[in-house]
PDB file of N, CA and C in Angstrom:
ATOM      1  N   MET A   1      61.807  24.622  33.600  1.00  0.00           N
ATOM      2  CA  MET A   1      60.745  25.491  33.142  1.00  0.00           C
ATOM      3  C   MET A   1      60.565  26.602  34.180  1.00  0.00           C
ATOM      4  N   ILE A   2      60.377  27.817  33.708  1.00  0.00           N
ATOM      5  CA  ILE A   2      60.301  28.972  34.595  1.00  0.00           C
ATOM      6  C   ILE A   2      59.026  28.959  35.425  1.00  0.00           C
ATOM      7  N   PHE A   3      57.883  28.754  34.820  1.00  0.00           N
ATOM      8  CA  PHE A   3      56.588  28.814  35.503  1.00  0.00           C
ATOM      9  C   PHE A   3      56.029  27.417  35.737  1.00  0.00           C
ATOM     10  N   ARG A   4      56.834  26.524  36.266  1.00  0.00           N
ATOM     11  CA  ARG A   4      56.435  25.132  36.450  1.00  0.00           C
ATOM     12  C   ARG A   4      55.230  25.003  37.396  1.00  0.00           C
ATOM     13  N   GLY A   5      55.223  25.755  38.480  1.00  0.00           N
ATOM     14  CA  GLY A   5      54.125  25.689  39.440  1.00  0.00           C
ATOM     15  C   GLY A   5      52.806  26.131  38.835  1.00  0.00           C
ATOM     16  N   ARG A   6      52.830  27.212  38.095  1.00  0.00           N
ATOM     17  CA  ARG A   6      51.618  27.704  37.438  1.00  0.00           C
ATOM     18  C   ARG A   6      51.113  26.709  36.399  1.00  0.00           C
ATOM     19  N   TYR A   7      52.035  26.133  35.666  1.00  0.00           N
ATOM     20  CA  TYR A   7      51.668  25.147  34.662  1.00  0.00           C
ATOM     21  C   TYR A   7      50.999  23.943  35.320  1.00  0.00           C
ATOM     22  N   ASP A   8      51.596  23.455  36.394  1.00  0.00           N
ATOM     23  CA  ASP A   8      51.041  22.294  37.081  1.00  0.00           C
ATOM     24  C   ASP A   8      49.658  22.590  37.642  1.00  0.00           C
ATOM     25  N   ARG A   9      49.459  23.779  38.236  1.00  0.00           N
ATOM     26  CA  ARG A   9      48.147  24.149  38.772  1.00  0.00           C
ATOM     27  C   ARG A   9      47.110  24.253  37.670  1.00  0.00           C
ATOM     28  N   ALA A  10      47.469  24.863  36.552  1.00  0.00           N
ATOM     29  CA  ALA A  10      46.535  24.999  35.432  1.00  0.00           C
ATOM     30  C   ALA A  10      46.185  23.631  34.856  1.00  0.00           C
ATOM     31  N   ARG A  11      47.160  22.760  34.739  1.00  0.00           N
ATOM     32  CA  ARG A  11      46.922  21.417  34.214  1.00  0.00           C
ATOM     33  C   ARG A  11      46.007  20.617  35.149  1.00  0.00           C
ATOM     34  N   LYS A  12      46.230  20.756  36.456  1.00  0.00           N
ATOM     35  CA  LYS A  12      45.399  20.055  37.430  1.00  0.00           C
ATOM     36  C   LYS A  12      43.961  20.571  37.384  1.00  0.00           C
ATOM     37  N   LEU A  13      43.787  21.885  37.269  1.00  0.00           N
ATOM     38  CA  LEU A  13      42.455  22.471  37.186  1.00  0.00           C
ATOM     39  C   LEU A  13      41.737  22.005  35.923  1.00  0.00           C
ATOM     40  N   GLN A  14      42.456  21.947  34.819  1.00  0.00           N
ATOM     41  CA  GLN A  14      41.867  21.492  33.568  1.00  0.00           C
ATOM     42  C   GLN A  14      41.442  20.028  33.669  1.00  0.00           C
ATOM     43  N   GLN A  15      42.252  19.210  34.278  1.00  0.00           N
ATOM     44  CA  GLN A  15      41.905  17.797  34.436  1.00  0.00           C
ATOM     45  C   GLN A  15      40.682  17.629  35.328  1.00  0.00           C
ATOM     46  N   GLU A  16      40.548  18.455  36.369  1.00  0.00           N
ATOM     47  CA  GLU A  16      39.383  18.395  37.241  1.00  0.00           C
ATOM     48  C   GLU A  16      38.120  18.797  36.492  1.00  0.00           C
ATOM     49  N   LYS A  17      38.209  19.800  35.629  1.00  0.00           N
ATOM     50  CA  LYS A  17      37.051  20.247  34.858  1.00  0.00           C
ATOM     51  C   LYS A  17      36.625  19.189  33.842  1.00  0.00           C
ATOM     52  N   MET A  18      37.569  18.498  33.248  1.00  0.00           N
ATOM     53  CA  MET A  18      37.281  17.536  32.193  1.00  0.00           C
ATOM     54  C   MET A  18      37.017  16.131  32.727  1.00  0.00           C
ATOM     55  N   GLN A  19      37.019  15.952  34.016  1.00  0.00           N
ATOM     56  CA  GLN A  19      36.933  14.622  34.604  1.00  0.00           C
ATOM     57  C   GLN A  19      35.637  13.901  34.256  1.00  0.00           C
ATOM     58  N   GLY A  20      34.510  14.590  34.272  1.00  0.00           N
ATOM     59  CA  GLY A  20      33.240  13.929  34.022  1.00  0.00           C
ATOM     60  C   GLY A  20      32.839  13.872  32.565  1.00  0.00           C
ATOM     61  N   ARG A  21      33.576  14.493  31.694  1.00  0.00           N
ATOM     62  CA  ARG A  21      33.201  14.549  30.278  1.00  0.00           C
ATOM     63  C   ARG A  21      33.671  13.317  29.536  1.00  0.00           C
ATOM     64  N   GLU A  22      32.905  12.952  28.514  1.00  0.00           N
ATOM     65  CA  GLU A  22      33.257  11.822  27.664  1.00  0.00           C
ATOM     66  C   GLU A  22      34.130  12.317  26.521  1.00  0.00           C
ATOM     67  N   ARG A  23      35.176  11.596  26.248  1.00  0.00           N
ATOM     68  CA  ARG A  23      36.065  11.974  25.150  1.00  0.00           C
ATOM     69  C   ARG A  23      35.574  11.345  23.860  1.00  0.00           C
ATOM     70  N   ALA A  24      35.681  12.070  22.776  1.00  0.00           N
ATOM     71  CA  ALA A  24      35.182  11.582  21.490  1.00  0.00           C
ATOM     72  C   ALA A  24      36.011  10.401  20.986  1.00  0.00           C
ATOM     73  N   TYR A  25      37.312  10.421  21.220  1.00  0.00           N
ATOM     74  CA  TYR A  25      38.141   9.342  20.702  1.00  0.00           C
ATOM     75  C   TYR A  25      38.060   8.077  21.558  1.00  0.00           C
ATOM     76  N   ASP A  26      37.436   8.157  22.732  1.00  0.00           N
ATOM     77  CA  ASP A  26      37.226   6.970  23.551  1.00  0.00           C
ATOM     78  C   ASP A  26      35.953   6.223  23.173  1.00  0.00           C
ATOM     79  N   ASP A  27      35.128   6.825  22.349  1.00  0.00           N
ATOM     80  CA  ASP A  27      33.846   6.237  21.987  1.00  0.00           C
ATOM     81  C   ASP A  27      34.056   5.153  20.938  1.00  0.00           C
ATOM     82  N   ASP A  28      33.728   3.923  21.283  1.00  0.00           N
ATOM     83  CA  ASP A  28      33.919   2.805  20.359  1.00  0.00           C
ATOM     84  C   ASP A  28      32.822   2.721  19.309  1.00  0.00           C
ATOM     85  N   GLN A  29      31.688   3.345  19.549  1.00  0.00           N
ATOM     86  CA  GLN A  29      30.566   3.257  18.637  1.00  0.00           C
ATOM     87  C   GLN A  29      30.427   4.514  17.782  1.00  0.00           C
ATOM     88  N   LEU A  30      31.544   5.100  17.417  1.00  0.00           N
ATOM     89  CA  LEU A  30      31.508   6.313  16.608  1.00  0.00           C
ATOM     90  C   LEU A  30      30.917   6.034  15.232  1.00  0.00           C
ATOM     91  N   GLY A  31      31.147   4.852  14.682  1.00  0.00           N
ATOM     92  CA  GLY A  31      30.610   4.500  13.379  1.00  0.00           C
ATOM     93  C   GLY A  31      29.097   4.431  13.369  1.00  0.00           C
ATOM     94  N   SER A  32      28.504   4.117  14.483  1.00  0.00           N
ATOM     95  CA  SER A  32      27.043   4.032  14.536  1.00  0.00           C
ATOM     96  C   SER A  32      26.403   5.411  14.580  1.00  0.00           C
ATOM     97  N   LYS A  33      27.176   6.449  14.835  1.00  0.00           N
ATOM     98  CA  LYS A  33      26.637   7.807  14.883  1.00  0.00           C
ATOM     99  C   LYS A  33      26.566   8.443  13.497  1.00  0.00           C
ATOM    100  N   LEU A  34      27.210   7.814  12.516  1.00  0.00           N
ATOM    101  CA  LEU A  34      27.162   8.334  11.157  1.00  0.00           C
ATOM    102  C   LEU A  34      25.807   8.013  10.534  1.00  0.00           C
ATOM    103  N   GLU A  35      25.336   8.951   9.730  1.00  0.00           N
ATOM    104  CA  GLU A  35      24.069   8.723   9.056  1.00  0.00           C
ATOM    105  C   GLU A  35      24.302   7.985   7.745  1.00  0.00           C
ATOM    106  N   LYS A  36      23.236   7.756   7.000  1.00  0.00           N
ATOM    107  CA  LYS A  36      23.278   6.902   5.819  1.00  0.00           C
ATOM    108  C   LYS A  36      24.263   7.398   4.756  1.00  0.00           C
ATOM    109  N   GLY A  37      24.228   8.651   4.387  1.00  0.00           N
ATOM    110  CA  GLY A  37      25.062   9.154   3.302  1.00  0.00           C
ATOM    111  C   GLY A  37      26.348   9.816   3.753  1.00  0.00           C
ATOM    112  N   ASP A  38      26.691   9.712   5.032  1.00  0.00           N
ATOM    113  CA  ASP A  38      27.871  10.408   5.541  1.00  0.00           C
ATOM    114  C   ASP A  38      29.173   9.862   4.976  1.00  0.00           C
ATOM    115  N   THR A  39      29.265   8.563   4.825  1.00  0.00           N
ATOM    116  CA  THR A  39      30.508   7.981   4.316  1.00  0.00           C
ATOM    117  C   THR A  39      30.763   8.430   2.884  1.00  0.00           C
ATOM    118  N   ALA A  40      29.753   8.410   2.061  1.00  0.00           N
ATOM    119  CA  ALA A  40      29.909   8.856   0.673  1.00  0.00           C
ATOM    120  C   ALA A  40      30.249  10.350   0.633  1.00  0.00           C
ATOM    121  N   ALA A  41      29.609  11.122   1.488  1.00  0.00           N
ATOM    122  CA  ALA A  41      29.892  12.560   1.526  1.00  0.00           C
ATOM    123  C   ALA A  41      31.326  12.829   1.960  1.00  0.00           C
ATOM    124  N   LEU A  42      31.828  12.058   2.910  1.00  0.00           N
ATOM    125  CA  LEU A  42      33.215  12.225   3.351  1.00  0.00           C
ATOM    126  C   LEU A  42      34.199  11.867   2.243  1.00  0.00           C
ATOM    127  N   ILE A  43      33.906  10.801   1.508  1.00  0.00           N
ATOM    128  CA  ILE A  43      34.792  10.403   0.411  1.00  0.00           C
ATOM    129  C   ILE A  43      34.779  11.439  -0.705  1.00  0.00           C
ATOM    130  N   ILE A  44      33.609  11.931  -1.057  1.00  0.00           N
ATOM    131  CA  ILE A  44      33.505  12.943  -2.112  1.00  0.00           C
ATOM    132  C   ILE A  44      34.204  14.236  -1.704  1.00  0.00           C
ATOM    133  N   SER A  45      34.029  14.660  -0.466  1.00  0.00           N
ATOM    134  CA  SER A  45      34.673  15.896  -0.019  1.00  0.00           C
ATOM    135  C   SER A  45      36.192  15.739   0.036  1.00  0.00           C
ATOM    136  N   ALA A  46      36.679  14.546   0.383  1.00  0.00           N
ATOM    137  CA  ALA A  46      38.121  14.308   0.371  1.00  0.00           C
ATOM    138  C   ALA A  46      38.663  14.379  -1.049  1.00  0.00           C
ATOM    139  N   MET A  47      37.926  13.816  -2.002  1.00  0.00           N
ATOM    140  CA  MET A  47      38.359  13.867  -3.403  1.00  0.00           C
ATOM    141  C   MET A  47      38.361  15.296  -3.936  1.00  0.00           C
ATOM    142  N   ILE A  48      37.357  16.073  -3.558  1.00  0.00           N
ATOM    143  CA  ILE A  48      37.292  17.463  -4.005  1.00  0.00           C
ATOM    144  C   ILE A  48      38.451  18.264  -3.420  1.00  0.00           C
ATOM    145  N   THR A  49      38.866  17.916  -2.219  1.00  0.00           N
ATOM    146  CA  THR A  49      39.944  18.649  -1.559  1.00  0.00           C
ATOM    147  C   THR A  49      41.317  18.197  -2.043  1.00  0.00           C
ATOM    148  N   ILE A  50      41.535  16.893  -2.142  1.00  0.00           N
ATOM    149  CA  ILE A  50      42.869  16.358  -2.411  1.00  0.00           C
ATOM    150  C   ILE A  50      43.183  16.268  -3.906  1.00  0.00           C
ATOM    151  N   LEU A  51      42.223  15.898  -4.722  1.00  0.00           N
ATOM    152  CA  LEU A  51      42.471  15.656  -6.140  1.00  0.00           C
ATOM    153  C   LEU A  51      43.018  16.874  -6.893  1.00  0.00           C
ATOM    154  N   PRO A  52      42.465  18.075  -6.732  1.00  0.00           N
ATOM    155  CA  PRO A  52      43.046  19.219  -7.455  1.00  0.00           C
ATOM    156  C   PRO A  52      44.495  19.512  -7.063  1.00  0.00           C
ATOM    157  N   VAL A  53      44.811  19.391  -5.797  1.00  0.00           N
ATOM    158  CA  VAL A  53      46.182  19.633  -5.345  1.00  0.00           C
ATOM    159  C   VAL A  53      47.123  18.583  -5.927  1.00  0.00           C
ATOM    160  N   ALA A  54      46.694  17.344  -5.936  1.00  0.00           N
ATOM    161  CA  ALA A  54      47.523  16.267  -6.492  1.00  0.00           C
ATOM    162  C   ALA A  54      47.719  16.447  -7.996  1.00  0.00           C
ATOM    163  N   LEU A  55      46.679  16.866  -8.705  1.00  0.00           N
ATOM    164  CA  LEU A  55      46.804  17.091 -10.151  1.00  0.00           C
ATOM    165  C   LEU A  55      47.743  18.252 -10.459  1.00  0.00           C
ATOM    166  N   ILE A  56      47.670  19.305  -9.671  1.00  0.00           N
ATOM    167  CA  ILE A  56      48.584  20.441  -9.873  1.00  0.00           C
ATOM    168  C   ILE A  56      50.018  20.017  -9.614  1.00  0.00           C
ATOM    169  N   ALA A  57      50.252  19.273  -8.530  1.00  0.00           N
ATOM    170  CA  ALA A  57      51.608  18.805  -8.232  1.00  0.00           C
ATOM    171  C   ALA A  57      52.122  17.888  -9.333  1.00  0.00           C
ATOM    172  N   LEU A  58      51.268  16.996  -9.828  1.00  0.00           N
ATOM    173  CA  LEU A  58      51.660  16.108 -10.917  1.00  0.00           C
ATOM    174  C   LEU A  58      51.955  16.901 -12.182  1.00  0.00           C
ATOM    175  N   GLY A  59      51.167  17.912 -12.461  1.00  0.00           N
ATOM    176  CA  GLY A  59      51.407  18.760 -13.627  1.00  0.00           C
ATOM    177  C   GLY A  59      52.724  19.507 -13.534  1.00  0.00           C
ATOM    178  N   VAL A  60      53.038  20.023 -12.366  1.00  0.00           N
ATOM    179  CA  VAL A  60      54.310  20.731 -12.172  1.00  0.00           C
ATOM    180  C   VAL A  60      55.483  19.777 -12.364  1.00  0.00           C
ATOM    181  N   LEU A  61      55.384  18.584 -11.799  1.00  0.00           N
ATOM    182  CA  LEU A  61      56.456  17.604 -11.969  1.00  0.00           C
ATOM    183  C   LEU A  61      56.615  17.195 -13.431  1.00  0.00           C
ATOM    184  N   ALA A  62      55.513  17.025 -14.122  1.00  0.00           N
ATOM    185  CA  ALA A  62      55.582  16.669 -15.539  1.00  0.00           C
ATOM    186  C   ALA A  62      56.200  17.806 -16.356  1.00  0.00           C
ATOM    187  N   LEU A  63      55.842  19.034 -16.041  1.00  0.00           N
ATOM    188  CA  LEU A  63      56.408  20.189 -16.748  1.00  0.00           C
ATOM    189  C   LEU A  63      57.900  20.304 -16.507  1.00  0.00           C
ATOM    190  N   VAL A  64      58.335  20.121 -15.278  1.00  0.00           N
ATOM    191  CA  VAL A  64      59.775  20.179 -14.967  1.00  0.00           C
ATOM    192  C   VAL A  64      60.500  19.056 -15.700  1.00  0.00           C
ATOM    193  N   GLY A  65      59.943  17.865 -15.703  1.00  0.00           N
ATOM    194  CA  GLY A  65      60.567  16.744 -16.432  1.00  0.00           C
ATOM    195  C   GLY A  65      60.622  17.011 -17.921  1.00  0.00           C
ATOM    196  N   TYR A  66      59.567  17.578 -18.476  1.00  0.00           N
ATOM    197  CA  TYR A  66      59.530  17.908 -19.903  1.00  0.00           C
ATOM    198  C   TYR A  66      60.603  18.944 -20.234  1.00  0.00           C
ATOM    199  N   LEU A  67      60.743  19.970 -19.384  1.00  0.00           N
ATOM    200  CA  LEU A  67      61.755  20.989 -19.657  1.00  0.00           C
ATOM    201  C   LEU A  67      63.177  20.434 -19.571  1.00  0.00           C
ATOM    202  N   PHE A  68      63.410  19.461 -18.687  1.00  0.00           N
ATOM    203  CA  PHE A  68      64.748  18.852 -18.612  1.00  0.00           C
ATOM    204  C   PHE A  68      65.035  18.002 -19.851  1.00  0.00           C
ATOM    205  N   VAL A  69      64.039  17.335 -20.396  1.00  0.00           N
ATOM    206  CA  VAL A  69      64.251  16.461 -21.552  1.00  0.00           C
ATOM    207  C   VAL A  69      64.402  17.288 -22.822  1.00  0.00           C
ATOM    208  N   VAL A  70      63.563  18.307 -23.008  1.00  0.00           N
ATOM    209  CA  VAL A  70      63.559  19.077 -24.233  1.00  0.00           C
ATOM    210  C   VAL A  70      64.783  19.983 -24.340  1.00  0.00           C
ATOM    211  N   ARG A  71      65.191  20.554 -23.266  1.00  0.00           N
ATOM    212  CA  ARG A  71      66.329  21.489 -23.320  1.00  0.00           C
ATOM    213  C   ARG A  71      67.583  20.794 -23.088  1.00  0.00           C
TER     214      ARG A  71
END
């Protein structure tokens, strides 16, 4: 690597700055921070995001299959 020294210094400085901070993925009690309706809201938002894309992909595949059978 060309700038190995600079990279190492920047990485060391970043680690020193982040030393006292708590990481979100290290928190074992993340589930207790969710409120009452958060799980349902997450599931509904995932369905709103994923379901239309999946239906369009399924429709395209069905159309391609139909065109291969009919023609």
